[in-house]
Short mmCIF file of N, CA and C in Angstrom, two decimals:
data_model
loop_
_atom_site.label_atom_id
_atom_site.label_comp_id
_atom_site.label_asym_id
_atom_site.label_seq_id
_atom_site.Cartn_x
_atom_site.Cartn_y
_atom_site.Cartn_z
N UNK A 1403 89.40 25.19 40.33
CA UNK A 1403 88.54 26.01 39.55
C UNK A 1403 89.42 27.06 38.86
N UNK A 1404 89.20 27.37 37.44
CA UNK A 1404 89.72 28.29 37.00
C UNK A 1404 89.04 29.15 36.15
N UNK A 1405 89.22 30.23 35.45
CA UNK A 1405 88.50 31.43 35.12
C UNK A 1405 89.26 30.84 33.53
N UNK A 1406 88.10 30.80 32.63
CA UNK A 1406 88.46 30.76 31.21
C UNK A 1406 87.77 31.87 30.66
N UNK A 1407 88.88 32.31 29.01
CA UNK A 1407 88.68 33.42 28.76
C UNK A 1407 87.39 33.44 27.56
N UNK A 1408 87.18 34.63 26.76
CA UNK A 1408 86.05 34.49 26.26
C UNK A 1408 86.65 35.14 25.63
N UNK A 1409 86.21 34.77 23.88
CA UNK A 1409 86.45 35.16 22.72
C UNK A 1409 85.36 36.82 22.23
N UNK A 1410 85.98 37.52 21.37
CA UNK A 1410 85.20 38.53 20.63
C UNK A 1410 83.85 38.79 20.77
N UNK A 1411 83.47 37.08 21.01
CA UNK A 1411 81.82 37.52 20.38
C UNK A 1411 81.16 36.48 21.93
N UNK A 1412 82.07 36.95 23.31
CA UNK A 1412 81.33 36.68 24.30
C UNK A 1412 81.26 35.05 24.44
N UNK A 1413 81.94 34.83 23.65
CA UNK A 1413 81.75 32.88 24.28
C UNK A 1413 83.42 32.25 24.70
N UNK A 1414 82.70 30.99 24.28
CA UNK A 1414 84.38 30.11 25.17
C UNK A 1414 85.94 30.75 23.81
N UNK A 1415 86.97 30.98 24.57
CA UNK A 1415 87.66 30.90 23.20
C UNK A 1415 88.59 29.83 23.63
N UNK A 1416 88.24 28.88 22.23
CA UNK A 1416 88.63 27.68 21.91
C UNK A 1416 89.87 27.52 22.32
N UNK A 1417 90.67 27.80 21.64
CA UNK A 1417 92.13 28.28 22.13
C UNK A 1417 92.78 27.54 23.67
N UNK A 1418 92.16 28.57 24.13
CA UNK A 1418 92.02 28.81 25.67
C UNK A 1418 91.90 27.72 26.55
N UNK A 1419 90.21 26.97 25.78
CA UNK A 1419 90.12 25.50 26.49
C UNK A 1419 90.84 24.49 26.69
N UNK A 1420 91.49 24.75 25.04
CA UNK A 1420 92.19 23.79 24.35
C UNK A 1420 93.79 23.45 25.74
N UNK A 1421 94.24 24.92 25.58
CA UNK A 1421 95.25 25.08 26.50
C UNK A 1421 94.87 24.29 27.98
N UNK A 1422 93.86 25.12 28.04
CA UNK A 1422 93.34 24.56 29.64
C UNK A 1422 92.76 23.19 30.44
N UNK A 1423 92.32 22.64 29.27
CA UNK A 1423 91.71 21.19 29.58
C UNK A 1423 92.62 20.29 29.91
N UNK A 1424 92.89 19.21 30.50
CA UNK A 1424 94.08 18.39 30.74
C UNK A 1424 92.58 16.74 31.09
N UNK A 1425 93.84 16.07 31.43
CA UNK A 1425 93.34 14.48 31.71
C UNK A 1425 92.72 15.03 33.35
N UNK A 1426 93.10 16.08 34.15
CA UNK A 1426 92.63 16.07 35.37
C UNK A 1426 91.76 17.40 35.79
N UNK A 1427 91.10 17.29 34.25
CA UNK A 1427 89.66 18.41 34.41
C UNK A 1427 88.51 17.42 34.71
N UNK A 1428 87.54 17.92 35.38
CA UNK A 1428 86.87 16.61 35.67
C UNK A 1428 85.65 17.36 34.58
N UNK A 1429 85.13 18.70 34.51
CA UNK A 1429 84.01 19.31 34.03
C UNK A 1429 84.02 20.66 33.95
N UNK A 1430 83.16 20.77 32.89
CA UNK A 1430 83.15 22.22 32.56
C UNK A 1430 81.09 23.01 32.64
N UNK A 1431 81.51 23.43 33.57
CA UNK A 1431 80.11 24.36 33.81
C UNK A 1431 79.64 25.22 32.93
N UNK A 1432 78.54 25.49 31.89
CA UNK A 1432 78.28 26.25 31.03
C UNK A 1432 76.94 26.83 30.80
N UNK A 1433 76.84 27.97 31.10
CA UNK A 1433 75.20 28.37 30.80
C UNK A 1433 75.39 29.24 29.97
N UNK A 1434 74.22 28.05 28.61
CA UNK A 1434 74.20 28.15 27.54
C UNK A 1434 72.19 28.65 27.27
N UNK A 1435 71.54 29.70 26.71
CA UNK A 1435 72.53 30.62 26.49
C UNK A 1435 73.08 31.12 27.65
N UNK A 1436 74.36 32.42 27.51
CA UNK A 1436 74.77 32.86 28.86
C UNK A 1436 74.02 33.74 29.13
N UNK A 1437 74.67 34.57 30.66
CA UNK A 1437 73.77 35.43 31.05
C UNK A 1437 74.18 36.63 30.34
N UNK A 1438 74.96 36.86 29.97
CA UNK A 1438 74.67 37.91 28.53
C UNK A 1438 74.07 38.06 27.24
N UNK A 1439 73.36 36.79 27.30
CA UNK A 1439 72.42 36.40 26.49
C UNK A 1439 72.89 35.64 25.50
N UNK A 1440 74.47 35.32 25.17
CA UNK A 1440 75.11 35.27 23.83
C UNK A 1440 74.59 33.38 23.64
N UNK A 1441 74.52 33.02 22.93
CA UNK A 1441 74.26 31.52 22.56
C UNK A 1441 75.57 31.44 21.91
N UNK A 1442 75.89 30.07 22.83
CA UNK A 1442 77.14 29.56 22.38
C UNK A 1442 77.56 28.73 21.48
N UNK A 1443 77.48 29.30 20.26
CA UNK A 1443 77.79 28.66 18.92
C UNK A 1443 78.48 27.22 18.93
N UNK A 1444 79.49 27.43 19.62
CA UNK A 1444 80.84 26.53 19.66
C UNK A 1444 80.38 25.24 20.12
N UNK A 1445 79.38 25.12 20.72
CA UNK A 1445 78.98 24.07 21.93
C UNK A 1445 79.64 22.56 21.78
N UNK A 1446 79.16 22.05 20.60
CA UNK A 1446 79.23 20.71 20.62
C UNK A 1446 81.41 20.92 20.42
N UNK A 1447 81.53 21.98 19.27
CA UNK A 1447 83.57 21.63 19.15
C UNK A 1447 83.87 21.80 21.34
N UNK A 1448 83.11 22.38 22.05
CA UNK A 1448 83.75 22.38 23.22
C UNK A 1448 83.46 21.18 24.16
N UNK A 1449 82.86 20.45 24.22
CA UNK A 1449 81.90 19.01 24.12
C UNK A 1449 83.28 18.06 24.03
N UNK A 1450 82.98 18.12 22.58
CA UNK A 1450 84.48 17.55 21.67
C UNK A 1450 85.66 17.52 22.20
N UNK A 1451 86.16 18.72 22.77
CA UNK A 1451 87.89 19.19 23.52
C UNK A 1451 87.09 18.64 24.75
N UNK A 1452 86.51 18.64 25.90
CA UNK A 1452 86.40 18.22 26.96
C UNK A 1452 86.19 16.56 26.63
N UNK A 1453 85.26 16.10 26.06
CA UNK A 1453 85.45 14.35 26.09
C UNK A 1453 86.42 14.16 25.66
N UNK A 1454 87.67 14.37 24.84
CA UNK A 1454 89.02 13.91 24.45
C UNK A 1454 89.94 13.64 25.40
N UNK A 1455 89.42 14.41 26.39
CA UNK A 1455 90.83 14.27 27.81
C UNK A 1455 89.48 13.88 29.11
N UNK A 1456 88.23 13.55 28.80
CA UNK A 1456 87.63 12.25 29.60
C UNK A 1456 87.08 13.29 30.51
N UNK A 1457 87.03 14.74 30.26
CA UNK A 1457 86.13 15.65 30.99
C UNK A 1457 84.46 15.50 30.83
N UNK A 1458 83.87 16.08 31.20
CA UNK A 1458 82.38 16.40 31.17
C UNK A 1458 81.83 18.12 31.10
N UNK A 1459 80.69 17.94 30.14
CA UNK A 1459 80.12 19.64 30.19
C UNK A 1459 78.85 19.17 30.97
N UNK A 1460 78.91 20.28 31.81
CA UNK A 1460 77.67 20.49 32.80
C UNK A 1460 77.21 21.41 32.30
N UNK A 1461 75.29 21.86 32.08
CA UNK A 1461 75.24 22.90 31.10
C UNK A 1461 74.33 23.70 32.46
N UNK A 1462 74.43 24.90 32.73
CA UNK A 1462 73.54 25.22 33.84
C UNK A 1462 72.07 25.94 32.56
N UNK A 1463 71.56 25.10 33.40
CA UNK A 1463 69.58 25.45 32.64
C UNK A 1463 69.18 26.52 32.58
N UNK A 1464 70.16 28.20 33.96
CA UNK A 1464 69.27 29.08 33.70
C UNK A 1464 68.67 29.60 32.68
N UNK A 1465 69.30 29.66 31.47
CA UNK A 1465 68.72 30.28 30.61
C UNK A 1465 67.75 29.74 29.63
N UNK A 1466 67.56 28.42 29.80
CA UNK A 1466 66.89 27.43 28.92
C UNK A 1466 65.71 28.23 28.22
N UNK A 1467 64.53 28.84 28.42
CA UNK A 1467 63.91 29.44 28.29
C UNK A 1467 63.92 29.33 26.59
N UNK A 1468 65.58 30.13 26.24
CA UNK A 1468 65.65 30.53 25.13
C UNK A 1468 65.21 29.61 24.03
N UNK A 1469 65.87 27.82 24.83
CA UNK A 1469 66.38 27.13 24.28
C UNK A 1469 65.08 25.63 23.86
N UNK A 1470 63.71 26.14 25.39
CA UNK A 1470 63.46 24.95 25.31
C UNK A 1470 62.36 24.58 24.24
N UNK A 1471 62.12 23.47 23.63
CA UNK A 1471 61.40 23.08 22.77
C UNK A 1471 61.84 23.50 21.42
N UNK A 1472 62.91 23.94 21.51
CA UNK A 1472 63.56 23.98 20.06
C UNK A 1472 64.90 23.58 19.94
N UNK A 1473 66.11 22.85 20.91
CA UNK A 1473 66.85 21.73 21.71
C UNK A 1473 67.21 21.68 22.76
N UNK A 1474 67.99 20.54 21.79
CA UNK A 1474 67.93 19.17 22.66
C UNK A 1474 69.47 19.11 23.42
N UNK A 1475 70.06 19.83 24.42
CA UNK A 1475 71.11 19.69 25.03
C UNK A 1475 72.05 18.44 24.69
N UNK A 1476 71.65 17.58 24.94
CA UNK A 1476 72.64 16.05 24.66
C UNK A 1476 73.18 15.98 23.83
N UNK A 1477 71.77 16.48 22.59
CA UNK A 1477 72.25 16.44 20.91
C UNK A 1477 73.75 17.37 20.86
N UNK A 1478 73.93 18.01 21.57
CA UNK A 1478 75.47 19.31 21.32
C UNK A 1478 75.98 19.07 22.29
N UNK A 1479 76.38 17.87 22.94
CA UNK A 1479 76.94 17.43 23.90
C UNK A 1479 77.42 17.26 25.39
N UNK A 1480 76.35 18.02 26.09
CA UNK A 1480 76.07 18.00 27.11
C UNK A 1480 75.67 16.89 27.81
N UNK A 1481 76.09 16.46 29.10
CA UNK A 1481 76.20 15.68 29.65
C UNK A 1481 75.43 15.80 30.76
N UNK A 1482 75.28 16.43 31.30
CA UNK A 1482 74.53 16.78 32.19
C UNK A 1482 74.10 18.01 32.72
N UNK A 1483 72.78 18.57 33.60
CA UNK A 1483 72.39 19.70 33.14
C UNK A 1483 71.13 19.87 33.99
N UNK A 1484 71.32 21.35 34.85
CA UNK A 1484 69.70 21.29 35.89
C UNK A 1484 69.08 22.42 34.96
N UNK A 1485 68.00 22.65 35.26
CA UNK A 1485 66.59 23.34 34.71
C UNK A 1485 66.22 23.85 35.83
N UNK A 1486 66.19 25.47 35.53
CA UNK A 1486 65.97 26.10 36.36
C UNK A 1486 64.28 26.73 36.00
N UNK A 1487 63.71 25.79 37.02
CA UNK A 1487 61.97 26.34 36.68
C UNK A 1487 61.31 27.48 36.78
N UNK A 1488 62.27 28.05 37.84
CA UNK A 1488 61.73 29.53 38.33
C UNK A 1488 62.05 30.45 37.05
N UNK A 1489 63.09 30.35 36.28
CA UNK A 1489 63.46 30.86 35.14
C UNK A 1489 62.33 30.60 34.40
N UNK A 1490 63.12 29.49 33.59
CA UNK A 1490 61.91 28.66 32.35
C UNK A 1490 60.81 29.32 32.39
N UNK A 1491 60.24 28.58 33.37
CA UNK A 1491 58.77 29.17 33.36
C UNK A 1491 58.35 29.98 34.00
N UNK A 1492 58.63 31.41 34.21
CA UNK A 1492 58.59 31.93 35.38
C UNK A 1492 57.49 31.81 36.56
N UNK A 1493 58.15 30.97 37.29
CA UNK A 1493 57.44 30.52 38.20
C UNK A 1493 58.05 31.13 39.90
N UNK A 1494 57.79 31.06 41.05
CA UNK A 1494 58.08 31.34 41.91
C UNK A 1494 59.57 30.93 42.60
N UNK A 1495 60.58 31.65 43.00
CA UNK A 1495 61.45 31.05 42.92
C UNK A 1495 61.48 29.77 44.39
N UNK A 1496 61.32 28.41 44.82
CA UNK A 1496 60.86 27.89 45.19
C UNK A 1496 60.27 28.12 46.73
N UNK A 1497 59.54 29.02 46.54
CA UNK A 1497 58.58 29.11 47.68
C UNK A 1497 59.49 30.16 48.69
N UNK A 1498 60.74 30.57 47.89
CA UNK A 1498 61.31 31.91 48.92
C UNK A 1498 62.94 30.45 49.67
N UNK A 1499 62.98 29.43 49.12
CA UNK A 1499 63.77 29.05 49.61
C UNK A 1499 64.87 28.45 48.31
N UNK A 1500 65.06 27.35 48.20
CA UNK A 1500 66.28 26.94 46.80
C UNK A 1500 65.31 26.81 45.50
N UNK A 1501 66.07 26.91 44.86
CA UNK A 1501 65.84 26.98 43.50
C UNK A 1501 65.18 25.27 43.10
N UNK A 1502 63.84 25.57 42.12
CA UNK A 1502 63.43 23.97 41.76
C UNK A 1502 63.24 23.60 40.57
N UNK A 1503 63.94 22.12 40.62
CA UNK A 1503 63.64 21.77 39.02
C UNK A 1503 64.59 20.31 38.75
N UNK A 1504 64.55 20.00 37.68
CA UNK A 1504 64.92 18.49 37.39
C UNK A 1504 66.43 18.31 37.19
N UNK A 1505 66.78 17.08 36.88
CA UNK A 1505 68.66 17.49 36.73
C UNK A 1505 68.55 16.19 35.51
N UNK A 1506 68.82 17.14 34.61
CA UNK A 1506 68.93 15.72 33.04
C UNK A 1506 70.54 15.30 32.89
N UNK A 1507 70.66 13.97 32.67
CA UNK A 1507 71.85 13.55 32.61
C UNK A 1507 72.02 12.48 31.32
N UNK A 1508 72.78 12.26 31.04
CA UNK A 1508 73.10 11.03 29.68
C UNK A 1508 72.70 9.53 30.65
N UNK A 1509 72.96 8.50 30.24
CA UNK A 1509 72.60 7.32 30.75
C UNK A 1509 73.51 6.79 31.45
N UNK A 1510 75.14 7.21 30.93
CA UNK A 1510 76.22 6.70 31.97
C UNK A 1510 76.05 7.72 33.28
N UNK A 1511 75.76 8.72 33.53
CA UNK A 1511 75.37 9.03 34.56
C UNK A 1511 73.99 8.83 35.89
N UNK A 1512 73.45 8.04 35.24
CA UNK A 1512 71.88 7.92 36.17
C UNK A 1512 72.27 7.21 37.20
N UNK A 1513 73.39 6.33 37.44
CA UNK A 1513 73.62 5.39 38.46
C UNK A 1513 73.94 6.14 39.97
N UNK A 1514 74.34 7.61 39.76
CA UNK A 1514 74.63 8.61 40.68
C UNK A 1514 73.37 9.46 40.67
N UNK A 1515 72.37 9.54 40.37
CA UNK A 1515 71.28 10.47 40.45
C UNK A 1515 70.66 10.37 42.06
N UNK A 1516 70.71 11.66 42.55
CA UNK A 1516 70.16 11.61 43.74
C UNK A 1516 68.60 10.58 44.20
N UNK A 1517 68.31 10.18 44.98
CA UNK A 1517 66.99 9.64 45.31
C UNK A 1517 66.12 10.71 45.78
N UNK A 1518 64.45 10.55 45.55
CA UNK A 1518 64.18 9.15 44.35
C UNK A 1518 64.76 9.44 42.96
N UNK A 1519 64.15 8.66 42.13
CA UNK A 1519 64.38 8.51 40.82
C UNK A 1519 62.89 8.13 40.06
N UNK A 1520 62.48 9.34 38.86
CA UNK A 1520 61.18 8.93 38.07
C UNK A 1520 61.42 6.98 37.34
N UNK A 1521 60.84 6.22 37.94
CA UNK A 1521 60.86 5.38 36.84
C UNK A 1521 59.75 4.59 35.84
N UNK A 1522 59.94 4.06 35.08
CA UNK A 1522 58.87 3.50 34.80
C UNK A 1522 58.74 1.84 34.33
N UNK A 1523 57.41 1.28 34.84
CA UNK A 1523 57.88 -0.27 35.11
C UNK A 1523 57.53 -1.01 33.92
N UNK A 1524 57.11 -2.17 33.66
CA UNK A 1524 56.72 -2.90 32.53
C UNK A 1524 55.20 -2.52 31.97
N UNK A 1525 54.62 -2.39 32.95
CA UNK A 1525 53.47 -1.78 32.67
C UNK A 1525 53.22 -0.78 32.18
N UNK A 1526 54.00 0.28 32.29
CA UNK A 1526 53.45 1.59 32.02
C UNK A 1526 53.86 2.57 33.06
N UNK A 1527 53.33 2.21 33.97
CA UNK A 1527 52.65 3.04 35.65
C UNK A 1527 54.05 3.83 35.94
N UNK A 1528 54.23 5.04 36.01
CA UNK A 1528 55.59 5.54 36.37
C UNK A 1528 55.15 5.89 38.29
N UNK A 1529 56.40 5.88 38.79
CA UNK A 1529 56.67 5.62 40.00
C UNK A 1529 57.93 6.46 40.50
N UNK A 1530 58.04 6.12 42.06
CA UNK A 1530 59.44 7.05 42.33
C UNK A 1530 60.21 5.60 42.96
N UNK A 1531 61.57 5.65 42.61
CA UNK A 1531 62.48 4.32 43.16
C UNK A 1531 63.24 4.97 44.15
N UNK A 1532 63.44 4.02 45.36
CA UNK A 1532 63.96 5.07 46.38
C UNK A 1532 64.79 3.83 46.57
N UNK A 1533 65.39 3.14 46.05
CA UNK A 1533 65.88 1.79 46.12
C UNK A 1533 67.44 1.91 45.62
N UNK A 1534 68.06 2.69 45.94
CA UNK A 1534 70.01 2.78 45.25
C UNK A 1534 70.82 2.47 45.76
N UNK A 1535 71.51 1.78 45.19
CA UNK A 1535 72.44 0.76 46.25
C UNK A 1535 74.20 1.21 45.98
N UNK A 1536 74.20 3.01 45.15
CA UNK A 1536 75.21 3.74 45.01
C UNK A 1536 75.38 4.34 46.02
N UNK A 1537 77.02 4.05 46.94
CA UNK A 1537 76.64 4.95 47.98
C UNK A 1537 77.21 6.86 47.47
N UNK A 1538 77.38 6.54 46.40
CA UNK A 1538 77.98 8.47 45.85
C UNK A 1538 76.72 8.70 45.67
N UNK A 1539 75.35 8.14 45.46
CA UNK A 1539 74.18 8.73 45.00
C UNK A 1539 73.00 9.08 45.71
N UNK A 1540 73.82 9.08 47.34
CA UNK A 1540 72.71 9.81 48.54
C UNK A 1540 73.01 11.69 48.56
N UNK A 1541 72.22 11.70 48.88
CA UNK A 1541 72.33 13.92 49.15
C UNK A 1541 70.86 13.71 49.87
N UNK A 1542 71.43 13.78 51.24
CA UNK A 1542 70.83 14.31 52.46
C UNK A 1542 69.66 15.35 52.05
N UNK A 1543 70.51 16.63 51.39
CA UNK A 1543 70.14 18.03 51.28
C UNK A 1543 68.91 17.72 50.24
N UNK A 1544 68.98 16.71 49.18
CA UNK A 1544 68.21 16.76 48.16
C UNK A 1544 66.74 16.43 48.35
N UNK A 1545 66.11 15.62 49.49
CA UNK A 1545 65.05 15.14 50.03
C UNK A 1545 64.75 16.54 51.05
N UNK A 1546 65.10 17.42 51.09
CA UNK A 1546 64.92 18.42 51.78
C UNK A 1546 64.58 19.51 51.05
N UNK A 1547 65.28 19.89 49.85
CA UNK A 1547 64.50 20.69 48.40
C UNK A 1547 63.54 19.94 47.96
N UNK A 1548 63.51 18.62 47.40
CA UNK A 1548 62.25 18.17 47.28
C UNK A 1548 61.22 18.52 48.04
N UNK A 1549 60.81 18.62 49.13
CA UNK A 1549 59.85 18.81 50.14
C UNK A 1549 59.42 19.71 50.18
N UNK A 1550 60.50 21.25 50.19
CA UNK A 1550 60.06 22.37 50.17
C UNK A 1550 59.79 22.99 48.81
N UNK A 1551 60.05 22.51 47.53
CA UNK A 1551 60.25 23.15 46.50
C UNK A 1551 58.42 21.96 45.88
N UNK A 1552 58.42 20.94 46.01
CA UNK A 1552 57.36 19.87 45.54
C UNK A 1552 56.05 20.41 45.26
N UNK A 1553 55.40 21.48 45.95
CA UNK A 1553 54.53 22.05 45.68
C UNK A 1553 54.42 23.21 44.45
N UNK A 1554 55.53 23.20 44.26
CA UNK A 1554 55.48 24.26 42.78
C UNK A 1554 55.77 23.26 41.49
N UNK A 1555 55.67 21.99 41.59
CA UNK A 1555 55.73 21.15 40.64
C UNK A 1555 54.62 20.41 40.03
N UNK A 1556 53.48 20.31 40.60
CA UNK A 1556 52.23 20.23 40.12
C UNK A 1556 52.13 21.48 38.84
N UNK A 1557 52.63 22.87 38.73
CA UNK A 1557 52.25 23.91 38.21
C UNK A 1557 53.54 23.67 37.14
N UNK A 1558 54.41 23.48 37.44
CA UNK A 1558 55.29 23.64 36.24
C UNK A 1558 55.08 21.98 35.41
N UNK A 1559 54.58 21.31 35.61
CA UNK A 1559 54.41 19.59 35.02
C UNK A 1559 53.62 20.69 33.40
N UNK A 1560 52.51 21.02 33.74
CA UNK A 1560 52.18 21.26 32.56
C UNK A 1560 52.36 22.08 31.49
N UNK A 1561 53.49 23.56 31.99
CA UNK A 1561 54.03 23.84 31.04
C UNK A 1561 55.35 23.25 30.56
N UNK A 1562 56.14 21.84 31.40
CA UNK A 1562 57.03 21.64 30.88
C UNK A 1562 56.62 20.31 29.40
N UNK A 1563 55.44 20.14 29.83
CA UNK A 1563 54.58 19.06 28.62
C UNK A 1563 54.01 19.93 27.31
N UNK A 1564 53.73 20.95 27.32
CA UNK A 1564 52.96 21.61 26.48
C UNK A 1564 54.07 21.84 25.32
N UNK A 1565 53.91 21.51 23.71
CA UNK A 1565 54.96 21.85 23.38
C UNK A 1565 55.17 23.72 22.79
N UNK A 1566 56.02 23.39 21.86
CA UNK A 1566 56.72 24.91 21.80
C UNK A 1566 56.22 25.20 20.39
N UNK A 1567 55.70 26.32 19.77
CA UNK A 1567 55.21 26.95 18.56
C UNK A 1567 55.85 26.72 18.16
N UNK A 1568 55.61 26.31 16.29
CA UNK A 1568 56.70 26.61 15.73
C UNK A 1568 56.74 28.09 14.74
N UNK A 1569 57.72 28.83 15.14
CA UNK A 1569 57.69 30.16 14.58
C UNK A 1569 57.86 30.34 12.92
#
């Protein structure tokens, strides 16, 4: 883990990454906007310098709020990325125990997604698949936030469906 620096106006400085990224960065953690509120202009050129040397941006969701229903994370190159509901929507933070909410990923990543998994079949009918035959894609811990956090998800389903004004 290392501490990267931040340019003038509070975001990544390019520079810096550029220097810092190598073939044996695996990912870069980013909450976009940050908690200084700044929206990170740069997003997709830092996207760009991390997939060149076969890294990944992880985008952390807290701040989504700012962001949601007006984008689309992937579109600026994010790879993967949790949603923090208690934020978003201010909702309870999960019942006084971990934090709850979904984890969006690109498609080369779903093969590692913790169990279950939303899917949906030929029919229509969406379902949970508890069926993974990855063994990197068990987490003990994760069927254990599910359980305790599951009841505040009935309440956030419908503001995460409702869409966003347009201003």
């Amino acid at each position: 883990m290392e501490t990267l620096k931040s340019n003038a106006e509070g975001g990544i400085d390019l520079d810096a990454l550029t220097r810092q990224v190598d073939e044996e960065t695996a990912a870069l953690m980013l909450t976009n906007p940050s908690t200084i509120g700044v929206f990170e202009s740069q997003i997709a050129k830092i996207a760009e310098i991390l997939h060149a040397k076969g890294a990944l941006l992880y985008m952390d969701g807290a701040n989504m709020n700012a962001l949601v229903g007006k984008a689309r994370p992937g579109d600026f190159g994010v790879d993967v990325m949790h949603l923090n509901l208690h934020k978003t929507f201010s909702t309870p933070h999960g019942g006084g125990g971990p934090g709850s909410g979904p984890v969006a990923c690109k498609a080369f990543l779903e093969p590692f997604l913790p169990t279950p998994v939303l899917v949906q079949n030929e029919n229509g009918a969406k379902g949970w698949n508890y069926d993974r035959h990855n063994p990197l894609a068990g987490c003990a811990h994760f069927t254990e936030t599910w359980e305790c956090s599951f009841a505040h998800w009935p309440t956030y389903l419908p503001m995460v469906r409702r869409p966003a004004p347009d201003d």
